mmCIF file of C-alpha atoms in Angstrom:
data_model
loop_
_atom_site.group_PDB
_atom_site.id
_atom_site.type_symbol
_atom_site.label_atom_id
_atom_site.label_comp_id
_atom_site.label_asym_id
_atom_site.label_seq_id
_atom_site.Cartn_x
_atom_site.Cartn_y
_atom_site.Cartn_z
ATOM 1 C CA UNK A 1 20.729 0.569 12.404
ATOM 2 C CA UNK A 2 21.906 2.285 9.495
ATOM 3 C CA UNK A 3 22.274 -0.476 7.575
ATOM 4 C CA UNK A 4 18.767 -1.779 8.542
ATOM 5 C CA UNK A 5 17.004 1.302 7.454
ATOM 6 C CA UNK A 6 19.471 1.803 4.002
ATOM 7 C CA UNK A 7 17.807 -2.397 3.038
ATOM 8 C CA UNK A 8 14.829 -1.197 4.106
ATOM 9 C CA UNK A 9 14.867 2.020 1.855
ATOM 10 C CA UNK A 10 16.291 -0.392 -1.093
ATOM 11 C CA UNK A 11 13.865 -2.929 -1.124
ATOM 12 C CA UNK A 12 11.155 -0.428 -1.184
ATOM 13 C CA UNK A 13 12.446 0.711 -4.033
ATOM 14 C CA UNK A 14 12.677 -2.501 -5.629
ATOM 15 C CA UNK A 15 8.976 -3.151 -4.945
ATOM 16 C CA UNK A 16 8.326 0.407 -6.537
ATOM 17 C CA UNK A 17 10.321 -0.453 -9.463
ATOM 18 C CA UNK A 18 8.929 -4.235 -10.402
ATOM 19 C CA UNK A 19 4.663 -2.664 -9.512
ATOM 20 C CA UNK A 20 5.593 0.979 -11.940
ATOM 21 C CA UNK A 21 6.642 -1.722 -14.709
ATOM 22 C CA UNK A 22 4.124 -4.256 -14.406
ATOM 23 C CA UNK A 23 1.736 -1.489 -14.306
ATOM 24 C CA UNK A 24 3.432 0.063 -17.373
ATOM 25 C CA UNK A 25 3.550 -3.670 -19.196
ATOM 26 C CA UNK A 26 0.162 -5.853 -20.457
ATOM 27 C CA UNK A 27 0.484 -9.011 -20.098
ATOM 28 C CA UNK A 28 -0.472 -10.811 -23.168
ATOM 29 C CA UNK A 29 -4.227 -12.696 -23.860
ATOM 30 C CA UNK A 30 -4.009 -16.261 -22.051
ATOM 31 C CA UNK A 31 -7.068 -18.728 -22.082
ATOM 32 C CA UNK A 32 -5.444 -21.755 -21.094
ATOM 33 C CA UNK A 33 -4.255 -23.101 -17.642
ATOM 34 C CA UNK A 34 -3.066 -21.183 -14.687
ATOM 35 C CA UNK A 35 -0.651 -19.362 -16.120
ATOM 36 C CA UNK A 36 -3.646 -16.698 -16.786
ATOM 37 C CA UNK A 37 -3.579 -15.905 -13.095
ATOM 38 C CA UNK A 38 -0.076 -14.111 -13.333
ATOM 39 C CA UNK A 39 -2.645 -11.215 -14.914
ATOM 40 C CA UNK A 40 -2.924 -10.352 -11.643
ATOM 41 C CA UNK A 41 0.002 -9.899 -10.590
ATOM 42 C CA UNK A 42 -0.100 -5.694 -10.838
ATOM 43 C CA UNK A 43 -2.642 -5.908 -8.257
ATOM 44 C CA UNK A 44 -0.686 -7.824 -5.761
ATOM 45 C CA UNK A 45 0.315 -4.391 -4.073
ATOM 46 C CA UNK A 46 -2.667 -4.361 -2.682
ATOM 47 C CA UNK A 47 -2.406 -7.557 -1.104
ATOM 48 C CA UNK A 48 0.763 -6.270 0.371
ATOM 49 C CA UNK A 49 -0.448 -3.270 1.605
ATOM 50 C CA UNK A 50 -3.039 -4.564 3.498
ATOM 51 C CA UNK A 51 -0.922 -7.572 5.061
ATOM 52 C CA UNK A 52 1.374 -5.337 5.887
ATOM 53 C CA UNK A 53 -0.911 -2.714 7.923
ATOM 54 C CA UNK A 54 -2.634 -5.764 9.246
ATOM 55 C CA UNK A 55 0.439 -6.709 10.586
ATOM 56 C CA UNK A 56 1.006 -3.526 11.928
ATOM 57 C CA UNK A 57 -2.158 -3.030 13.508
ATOM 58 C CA UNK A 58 -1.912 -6.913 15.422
ATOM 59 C CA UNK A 59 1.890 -6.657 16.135
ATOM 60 C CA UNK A 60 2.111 -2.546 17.461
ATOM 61 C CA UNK A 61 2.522 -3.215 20.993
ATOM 62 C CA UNK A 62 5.667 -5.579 20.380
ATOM 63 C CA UNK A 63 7.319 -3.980 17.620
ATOM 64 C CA UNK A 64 9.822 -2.034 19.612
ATOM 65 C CA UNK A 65 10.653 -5.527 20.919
ATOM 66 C CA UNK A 66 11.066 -6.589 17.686
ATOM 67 C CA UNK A 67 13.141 -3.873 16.375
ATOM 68 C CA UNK A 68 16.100 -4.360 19.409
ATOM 69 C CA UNK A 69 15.878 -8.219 18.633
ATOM 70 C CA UNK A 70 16.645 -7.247 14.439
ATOM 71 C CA UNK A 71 19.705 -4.956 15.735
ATOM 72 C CA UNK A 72 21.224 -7.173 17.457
ATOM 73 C CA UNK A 73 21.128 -10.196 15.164
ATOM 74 C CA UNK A 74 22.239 -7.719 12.600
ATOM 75 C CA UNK A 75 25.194 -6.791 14.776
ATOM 76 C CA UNK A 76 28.570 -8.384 13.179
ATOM 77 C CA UNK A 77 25.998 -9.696 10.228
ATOM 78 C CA UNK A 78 28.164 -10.970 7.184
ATOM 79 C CA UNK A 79 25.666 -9.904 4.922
ATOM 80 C CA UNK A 80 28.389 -8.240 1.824
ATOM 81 C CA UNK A 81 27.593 -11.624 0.141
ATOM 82 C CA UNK A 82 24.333 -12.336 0.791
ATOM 83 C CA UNK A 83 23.749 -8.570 -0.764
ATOM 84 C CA UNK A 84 25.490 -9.150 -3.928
ATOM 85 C CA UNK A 85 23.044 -12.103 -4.425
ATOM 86 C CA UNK A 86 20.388 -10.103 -3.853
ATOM 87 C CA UNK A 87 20.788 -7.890 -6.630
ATOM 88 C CA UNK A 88 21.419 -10.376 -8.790
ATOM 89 C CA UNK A 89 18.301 -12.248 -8.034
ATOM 90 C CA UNK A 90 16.713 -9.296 -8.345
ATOM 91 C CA UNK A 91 18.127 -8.273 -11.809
ATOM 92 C CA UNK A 92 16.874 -11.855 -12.963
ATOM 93 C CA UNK A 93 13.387 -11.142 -11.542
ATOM 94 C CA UNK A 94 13.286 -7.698 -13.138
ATOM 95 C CA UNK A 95 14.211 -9.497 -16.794
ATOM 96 C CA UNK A 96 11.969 -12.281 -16.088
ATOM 97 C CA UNK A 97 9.537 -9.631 -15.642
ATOM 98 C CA UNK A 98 9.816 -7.799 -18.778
ATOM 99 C CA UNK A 99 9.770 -10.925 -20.953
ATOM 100 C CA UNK A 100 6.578 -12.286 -18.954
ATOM 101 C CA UNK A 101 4.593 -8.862 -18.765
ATOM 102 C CA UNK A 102 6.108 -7.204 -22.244
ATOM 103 C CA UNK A 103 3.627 -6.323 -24.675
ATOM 104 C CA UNK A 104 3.678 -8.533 -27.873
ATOM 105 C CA UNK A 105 5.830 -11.556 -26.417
ATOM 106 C CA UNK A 106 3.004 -13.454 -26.701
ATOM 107 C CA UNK A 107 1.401 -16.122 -24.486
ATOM 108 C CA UNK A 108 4.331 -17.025 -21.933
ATOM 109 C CA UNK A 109 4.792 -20.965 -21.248
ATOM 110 C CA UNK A 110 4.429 -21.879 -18.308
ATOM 111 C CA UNK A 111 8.705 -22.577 -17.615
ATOM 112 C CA UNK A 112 9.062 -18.955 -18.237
ATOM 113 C CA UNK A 113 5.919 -17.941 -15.360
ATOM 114 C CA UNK A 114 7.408 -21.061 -12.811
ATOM 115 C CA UNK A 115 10.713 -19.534 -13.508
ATOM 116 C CA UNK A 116 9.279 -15.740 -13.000
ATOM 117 C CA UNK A 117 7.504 -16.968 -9.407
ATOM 118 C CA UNK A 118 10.962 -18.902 -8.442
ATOM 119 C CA UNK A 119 12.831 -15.382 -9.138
ATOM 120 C CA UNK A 120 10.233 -13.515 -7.210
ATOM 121 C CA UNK A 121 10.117 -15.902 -3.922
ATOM 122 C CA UNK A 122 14.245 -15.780 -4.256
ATOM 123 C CA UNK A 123 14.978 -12.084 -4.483
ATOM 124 C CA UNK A 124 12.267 -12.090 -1.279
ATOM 125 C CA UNK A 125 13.834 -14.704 0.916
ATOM 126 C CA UNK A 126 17.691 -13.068 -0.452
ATOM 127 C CA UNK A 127 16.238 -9.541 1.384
ATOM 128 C CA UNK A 128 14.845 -10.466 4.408
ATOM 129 C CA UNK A 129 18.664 -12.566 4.555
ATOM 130 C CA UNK A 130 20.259 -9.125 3.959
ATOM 131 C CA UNK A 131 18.555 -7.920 7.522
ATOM 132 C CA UNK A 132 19.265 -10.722 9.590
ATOM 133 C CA UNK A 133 20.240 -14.398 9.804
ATOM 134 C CA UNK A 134 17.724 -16.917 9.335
ATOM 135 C CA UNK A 135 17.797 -17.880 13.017
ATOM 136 C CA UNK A 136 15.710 -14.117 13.930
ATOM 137 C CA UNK A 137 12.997 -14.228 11.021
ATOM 138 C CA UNK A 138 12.519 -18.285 12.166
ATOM 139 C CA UNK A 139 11.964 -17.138 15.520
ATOM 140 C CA UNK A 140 9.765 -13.875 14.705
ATOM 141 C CA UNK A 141 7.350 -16.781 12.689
ATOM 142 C CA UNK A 142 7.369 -18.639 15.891
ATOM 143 C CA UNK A 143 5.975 -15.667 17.529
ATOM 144 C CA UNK A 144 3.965 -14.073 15.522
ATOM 145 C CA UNK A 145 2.559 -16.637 13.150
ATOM 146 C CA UNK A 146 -1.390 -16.453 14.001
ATOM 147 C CA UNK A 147 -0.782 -12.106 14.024
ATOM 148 C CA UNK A 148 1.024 -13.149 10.151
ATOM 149 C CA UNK A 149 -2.152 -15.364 8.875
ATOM 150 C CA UNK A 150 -4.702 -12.838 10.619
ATOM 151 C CA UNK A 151 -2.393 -10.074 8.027
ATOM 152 C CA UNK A 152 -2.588 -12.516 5.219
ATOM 153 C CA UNK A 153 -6.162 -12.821 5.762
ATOM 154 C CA UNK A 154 -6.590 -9.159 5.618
ATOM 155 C CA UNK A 155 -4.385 -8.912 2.337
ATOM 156 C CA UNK A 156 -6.968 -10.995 0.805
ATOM 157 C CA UNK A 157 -9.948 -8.981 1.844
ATOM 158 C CA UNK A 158 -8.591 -5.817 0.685
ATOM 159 C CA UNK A 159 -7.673 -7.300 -2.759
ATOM 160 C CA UNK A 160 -11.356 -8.093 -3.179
ATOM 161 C CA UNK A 161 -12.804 -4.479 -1.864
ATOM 162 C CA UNK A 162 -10.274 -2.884 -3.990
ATOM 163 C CA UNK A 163 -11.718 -5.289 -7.110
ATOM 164 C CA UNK A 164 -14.998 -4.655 -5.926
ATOM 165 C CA UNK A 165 -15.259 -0.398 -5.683
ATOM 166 C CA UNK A 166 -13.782 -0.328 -9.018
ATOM 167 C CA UNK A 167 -16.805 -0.706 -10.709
ATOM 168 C CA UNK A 168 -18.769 2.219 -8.320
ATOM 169 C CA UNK A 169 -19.073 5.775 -9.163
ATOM 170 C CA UNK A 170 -22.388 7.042 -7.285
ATOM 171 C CA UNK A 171 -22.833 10.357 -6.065
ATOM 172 C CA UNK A 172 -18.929 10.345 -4.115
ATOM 173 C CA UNK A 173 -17.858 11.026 -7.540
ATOM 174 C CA UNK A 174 -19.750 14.069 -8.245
ATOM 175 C CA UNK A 175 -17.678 15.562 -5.110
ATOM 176 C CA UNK A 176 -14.579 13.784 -5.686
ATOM 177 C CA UNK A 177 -14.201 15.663 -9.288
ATOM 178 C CA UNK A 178 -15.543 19.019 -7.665
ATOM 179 C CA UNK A 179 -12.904 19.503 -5.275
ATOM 180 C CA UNK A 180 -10.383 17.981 -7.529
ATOM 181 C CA UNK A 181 -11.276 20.465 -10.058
ATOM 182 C CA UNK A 182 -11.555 23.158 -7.321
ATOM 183 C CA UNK A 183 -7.669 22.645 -6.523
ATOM 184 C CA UNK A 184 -6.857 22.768 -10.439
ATOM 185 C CA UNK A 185 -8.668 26.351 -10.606
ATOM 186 C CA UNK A 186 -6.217 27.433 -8.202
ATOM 187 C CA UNK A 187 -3.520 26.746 -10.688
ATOM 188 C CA UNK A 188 -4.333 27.257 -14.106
ATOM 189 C CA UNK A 189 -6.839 29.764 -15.670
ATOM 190 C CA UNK A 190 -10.367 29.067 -15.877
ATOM 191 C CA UNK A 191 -9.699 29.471 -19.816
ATOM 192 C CA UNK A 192 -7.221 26.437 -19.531
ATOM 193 C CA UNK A 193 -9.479 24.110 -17.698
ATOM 194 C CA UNK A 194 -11.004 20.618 -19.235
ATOM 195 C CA UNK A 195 -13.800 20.054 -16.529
ATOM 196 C CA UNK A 196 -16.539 17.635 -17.562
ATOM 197 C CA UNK A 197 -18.563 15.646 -15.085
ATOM 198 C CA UNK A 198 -20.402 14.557 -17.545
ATOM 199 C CA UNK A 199 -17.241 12.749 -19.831
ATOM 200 C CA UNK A 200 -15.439 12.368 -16.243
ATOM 201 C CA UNK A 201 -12.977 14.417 -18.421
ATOM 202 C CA UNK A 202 -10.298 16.711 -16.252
ATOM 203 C CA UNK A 203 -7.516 18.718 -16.529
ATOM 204 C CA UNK A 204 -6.292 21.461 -18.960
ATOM 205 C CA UNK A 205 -6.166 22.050 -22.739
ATOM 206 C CA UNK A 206 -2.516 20.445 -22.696
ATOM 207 C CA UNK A 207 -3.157 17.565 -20.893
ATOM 208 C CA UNK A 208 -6.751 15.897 -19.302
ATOM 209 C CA UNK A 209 -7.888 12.475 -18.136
ATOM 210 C CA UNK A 210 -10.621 10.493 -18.093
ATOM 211 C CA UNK A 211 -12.170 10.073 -14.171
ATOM 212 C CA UNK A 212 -12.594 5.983 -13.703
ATOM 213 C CA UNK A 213 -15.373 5.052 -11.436
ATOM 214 C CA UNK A 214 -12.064 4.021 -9.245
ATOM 215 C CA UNK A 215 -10.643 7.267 -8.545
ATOM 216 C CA UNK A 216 -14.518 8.206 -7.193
ATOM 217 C CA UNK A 217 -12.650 7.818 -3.185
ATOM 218 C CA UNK A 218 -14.817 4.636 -2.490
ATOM 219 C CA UNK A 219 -12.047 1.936 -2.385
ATOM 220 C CA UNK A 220 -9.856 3.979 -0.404
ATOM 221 C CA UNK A 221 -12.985 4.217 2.292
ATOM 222 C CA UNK A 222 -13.357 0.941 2.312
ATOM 223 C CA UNK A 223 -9.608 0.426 2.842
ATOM 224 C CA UNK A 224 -10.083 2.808 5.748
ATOM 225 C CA UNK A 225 -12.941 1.252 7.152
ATOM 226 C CA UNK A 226 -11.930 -2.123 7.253
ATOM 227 C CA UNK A 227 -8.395 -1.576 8.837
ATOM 228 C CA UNK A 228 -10.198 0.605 11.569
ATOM 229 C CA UNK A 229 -12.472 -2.458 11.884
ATOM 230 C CA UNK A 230 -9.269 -4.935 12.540
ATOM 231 C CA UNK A 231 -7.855 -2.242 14.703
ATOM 232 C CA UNK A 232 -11.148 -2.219 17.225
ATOM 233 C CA UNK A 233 -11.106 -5.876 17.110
ATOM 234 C CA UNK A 234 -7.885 -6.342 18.592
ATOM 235 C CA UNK A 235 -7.976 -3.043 20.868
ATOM 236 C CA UNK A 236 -11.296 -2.462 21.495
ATOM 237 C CA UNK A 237 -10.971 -3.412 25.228
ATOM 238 C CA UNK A 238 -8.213 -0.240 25.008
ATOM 239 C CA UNK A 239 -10.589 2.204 23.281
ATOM 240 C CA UNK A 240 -13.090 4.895 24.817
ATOM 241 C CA UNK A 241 -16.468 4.358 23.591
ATOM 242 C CA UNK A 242 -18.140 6.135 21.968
ATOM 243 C CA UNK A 243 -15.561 8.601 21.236
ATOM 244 C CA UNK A 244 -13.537 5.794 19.640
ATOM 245 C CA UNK A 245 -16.536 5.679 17.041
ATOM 246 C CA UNK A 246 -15.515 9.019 15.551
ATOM 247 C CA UNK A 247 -12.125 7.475 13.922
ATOM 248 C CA UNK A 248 -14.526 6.094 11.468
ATOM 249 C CA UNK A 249 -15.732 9.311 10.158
ATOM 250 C CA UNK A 250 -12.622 10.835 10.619
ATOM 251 C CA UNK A 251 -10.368 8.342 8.582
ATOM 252 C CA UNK A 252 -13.037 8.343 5.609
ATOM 253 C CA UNK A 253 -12.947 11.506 5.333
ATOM 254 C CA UNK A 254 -9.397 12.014 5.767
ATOM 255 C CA UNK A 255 -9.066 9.197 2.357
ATOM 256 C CA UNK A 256 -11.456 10.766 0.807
ATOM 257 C CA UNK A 257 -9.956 13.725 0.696
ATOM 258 C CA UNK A 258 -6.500 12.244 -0.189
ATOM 259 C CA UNK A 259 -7.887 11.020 -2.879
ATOM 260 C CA UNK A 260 -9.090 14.317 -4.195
ATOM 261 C CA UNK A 261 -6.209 15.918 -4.144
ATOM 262 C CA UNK A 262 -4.087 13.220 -5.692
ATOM 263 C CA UNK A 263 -6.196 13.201 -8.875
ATOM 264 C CA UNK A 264 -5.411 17.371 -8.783
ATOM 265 C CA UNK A 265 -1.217 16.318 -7.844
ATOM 266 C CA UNK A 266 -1.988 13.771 -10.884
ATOM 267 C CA UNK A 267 -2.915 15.914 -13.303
ATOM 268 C CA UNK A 268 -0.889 19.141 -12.401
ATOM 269 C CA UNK A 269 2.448 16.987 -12.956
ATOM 270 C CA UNK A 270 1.058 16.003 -16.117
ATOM 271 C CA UNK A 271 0.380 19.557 -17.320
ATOM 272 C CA UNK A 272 3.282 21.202 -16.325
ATOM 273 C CA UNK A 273 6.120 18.187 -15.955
ATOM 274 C CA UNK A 274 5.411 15.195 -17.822
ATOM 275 C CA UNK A 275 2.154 13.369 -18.356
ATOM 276 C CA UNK A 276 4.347 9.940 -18.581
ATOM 277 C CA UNK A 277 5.336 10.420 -14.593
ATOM 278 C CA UNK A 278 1.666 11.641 -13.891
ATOM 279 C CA UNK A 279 0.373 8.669 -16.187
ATOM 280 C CA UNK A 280 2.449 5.914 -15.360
ATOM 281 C CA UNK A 281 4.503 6.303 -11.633
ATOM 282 C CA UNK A 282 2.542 8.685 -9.581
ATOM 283 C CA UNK A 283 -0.564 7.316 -10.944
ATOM 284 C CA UNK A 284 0.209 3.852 -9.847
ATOM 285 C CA UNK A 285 1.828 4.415 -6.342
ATOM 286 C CA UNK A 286 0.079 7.378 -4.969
ATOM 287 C CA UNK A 287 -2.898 5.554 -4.218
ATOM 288 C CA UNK A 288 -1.454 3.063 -1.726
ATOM 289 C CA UNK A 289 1.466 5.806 -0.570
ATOM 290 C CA UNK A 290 -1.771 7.735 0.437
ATOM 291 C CA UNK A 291 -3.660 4.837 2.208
ATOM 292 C CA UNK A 292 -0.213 4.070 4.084
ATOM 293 C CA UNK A 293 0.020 7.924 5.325
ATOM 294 C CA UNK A 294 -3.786 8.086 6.482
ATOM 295 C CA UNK A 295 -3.398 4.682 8.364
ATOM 296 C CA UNK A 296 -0.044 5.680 9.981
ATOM 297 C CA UNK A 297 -1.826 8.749 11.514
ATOM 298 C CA UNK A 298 -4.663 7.168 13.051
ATOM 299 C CA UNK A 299 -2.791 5.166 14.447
ATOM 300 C CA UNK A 300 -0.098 8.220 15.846
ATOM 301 C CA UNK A 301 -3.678 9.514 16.586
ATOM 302 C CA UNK A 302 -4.930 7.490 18.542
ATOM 303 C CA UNK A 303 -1.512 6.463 20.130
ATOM 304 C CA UNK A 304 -1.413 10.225 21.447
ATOM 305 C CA UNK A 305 -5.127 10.626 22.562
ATOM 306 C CA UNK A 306 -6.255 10.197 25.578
ATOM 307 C CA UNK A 307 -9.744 11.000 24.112
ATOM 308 C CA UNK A 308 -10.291 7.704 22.351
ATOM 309 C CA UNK A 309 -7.765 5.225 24.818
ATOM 310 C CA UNK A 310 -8.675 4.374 28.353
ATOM 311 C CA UNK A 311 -4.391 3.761 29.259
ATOM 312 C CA UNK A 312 -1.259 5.536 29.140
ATOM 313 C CA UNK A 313 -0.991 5.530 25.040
ATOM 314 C CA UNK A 314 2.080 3.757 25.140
ATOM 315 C CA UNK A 315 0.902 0.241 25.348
ATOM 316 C CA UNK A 316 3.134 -2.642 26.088
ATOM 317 C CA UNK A 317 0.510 -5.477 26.083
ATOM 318 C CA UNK A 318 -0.508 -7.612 23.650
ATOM 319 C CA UNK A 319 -3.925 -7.158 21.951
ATOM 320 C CA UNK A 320 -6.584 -9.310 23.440
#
């Protein structure tokens, strides 16, 4: 199990690394052929968080099934070898990545993008070998595969809400940079504050930002809204109406007010640590950290409530 978790931990990291440097990269002007569609590539965390709480969400009942089946195939699991390759794949992908994405390398051919997508769908193959033998993830397909394209599915549509709420602002904002400037107050002397709703300008004398209409809280409610909306579409036969209709209220405001205080975490590292953390790696992964920790406890939520499930809340059936 140990070993399980410790890949686990790794890969995360991995993922953390390669989305903090595309982030931190611009991938230079391309007008011809499909290489231009690598420019999204810094947004395919999104993608991946929503497949992966869809999958969540479809699979719940049977993942401590799941889990036993992984320990034992990983029981007596040469996977020294298979490790080392890993690595290296992923030391190719990360250098691929930094020629593709660096700034001034000019418009990559596309042998240097095919070669950056072969790296990519290697090192991912190479770390889901690390965890088990083929033989498990072949027959968790098998089982799962309409819960996997009902995920990838979801992936897709939270991509496009996330594209979409980045060009809202609305009244959300207003109270979005209120309480975010509320929690700065607490800090730093009023004499030290930069707070402008007006410029969308926040922070301190040392260090401020500039509030995009995409830190106003609305794609993080409509990340909310639509995984509560998968969730009652595969439980809803489980769920205590209308009691069950107050997790919708409950999560959005719960992201909402994430959200806020993230932008206040953002911008106190910045002032007193370093404005290149704040700026580049808190900025780009507390936003889907936060969205992972809100979904995780509605779903502990309403796991552990009786007041919105009709059952025992430790299910065992499959969602119908």
């Amino acid at each position: 199990m140990w070993r399980v978790a410790s890949f686990a931990s790794l890969f995360l990291a991995q993922f953390m690394l390669l989305s903090l440097r595309v982030d931190a990269l611009a991938l230079a002007s391309i007008e011809e052929g499909w290489v231009h569609l690598l420019g999204y590539a810094g947004q395919f965390s999104r993608f991946v968080l929503g497949f992966a709480a869809a999958f969540l969400i479809a699979a719940w009942p049977r993942l401590p099934a799941h889990w036993s089946t992984l320990l034992r195939a990983a029981a007596g699991y040469r996977w020294i070898a298979v490790a080392a390759a890993q690595l290296a794949s992923f030391a190719a992908f990360y250098a691929l990545t930094v020629r593709l994405f660096g700034t001034g390398a000019g418009a990559p051919g596309g042998a240097l993008a095919l070669s950056w997508m072969l790296a990519a769908a290697l090192t991912l193959i190479l770390a889901l070998a690390c965890l088990a033998p083929a033989a498990f993830w072949w027959q968790l397909l098998r089982a799962e595969r309409w819960m996997l394209l009902l995920a990838g599915g979801f992936g897709a549509l939270i991509w496009l809400v996330a594209r979409g709420t980045q060009t809202l602002w609305g009244p959300l904002a207003e109270w979005t940079f209120r309480v975010s400037s509320a929690l700065i107050s607490l800090i730093y002397p009023e004499a030290d504050l930069v707070s402008s709703l007006e410029t969308r300008q926040l922070g301190t004398q040392w260090f401020y930002v500039n509030i995009a209409p995409a830190c106003s809280g609305y794609e993080g409610i409509g990340l909310v809204t639509g995984f509560l909306a998968l969730y009652f579409s595969l439980f809803r036969k489980e769920l205590r109406f209308p009691q069950a209709l107050l997790l919708f209220p409950l999560g959005v405001f719960a992201i909402w007010l994430f959200n806020a205080v993230r932008i206040a975490v953002l911008i106190m590292i910045g002032a007193s640590w370093s404005p290149d953390v704040a700026l580049g790696g808190f900025h780009s992964q507390a936003g889907w950290i936060t969205f992972t920790a809100v979904a995780l406890a509605l779903i502990w939520l309403i796991d552990r409530s009786i007041f919105f499930t009709r059952h025992d809340p430790q299910r065992a059936t499959a969602p119908r």
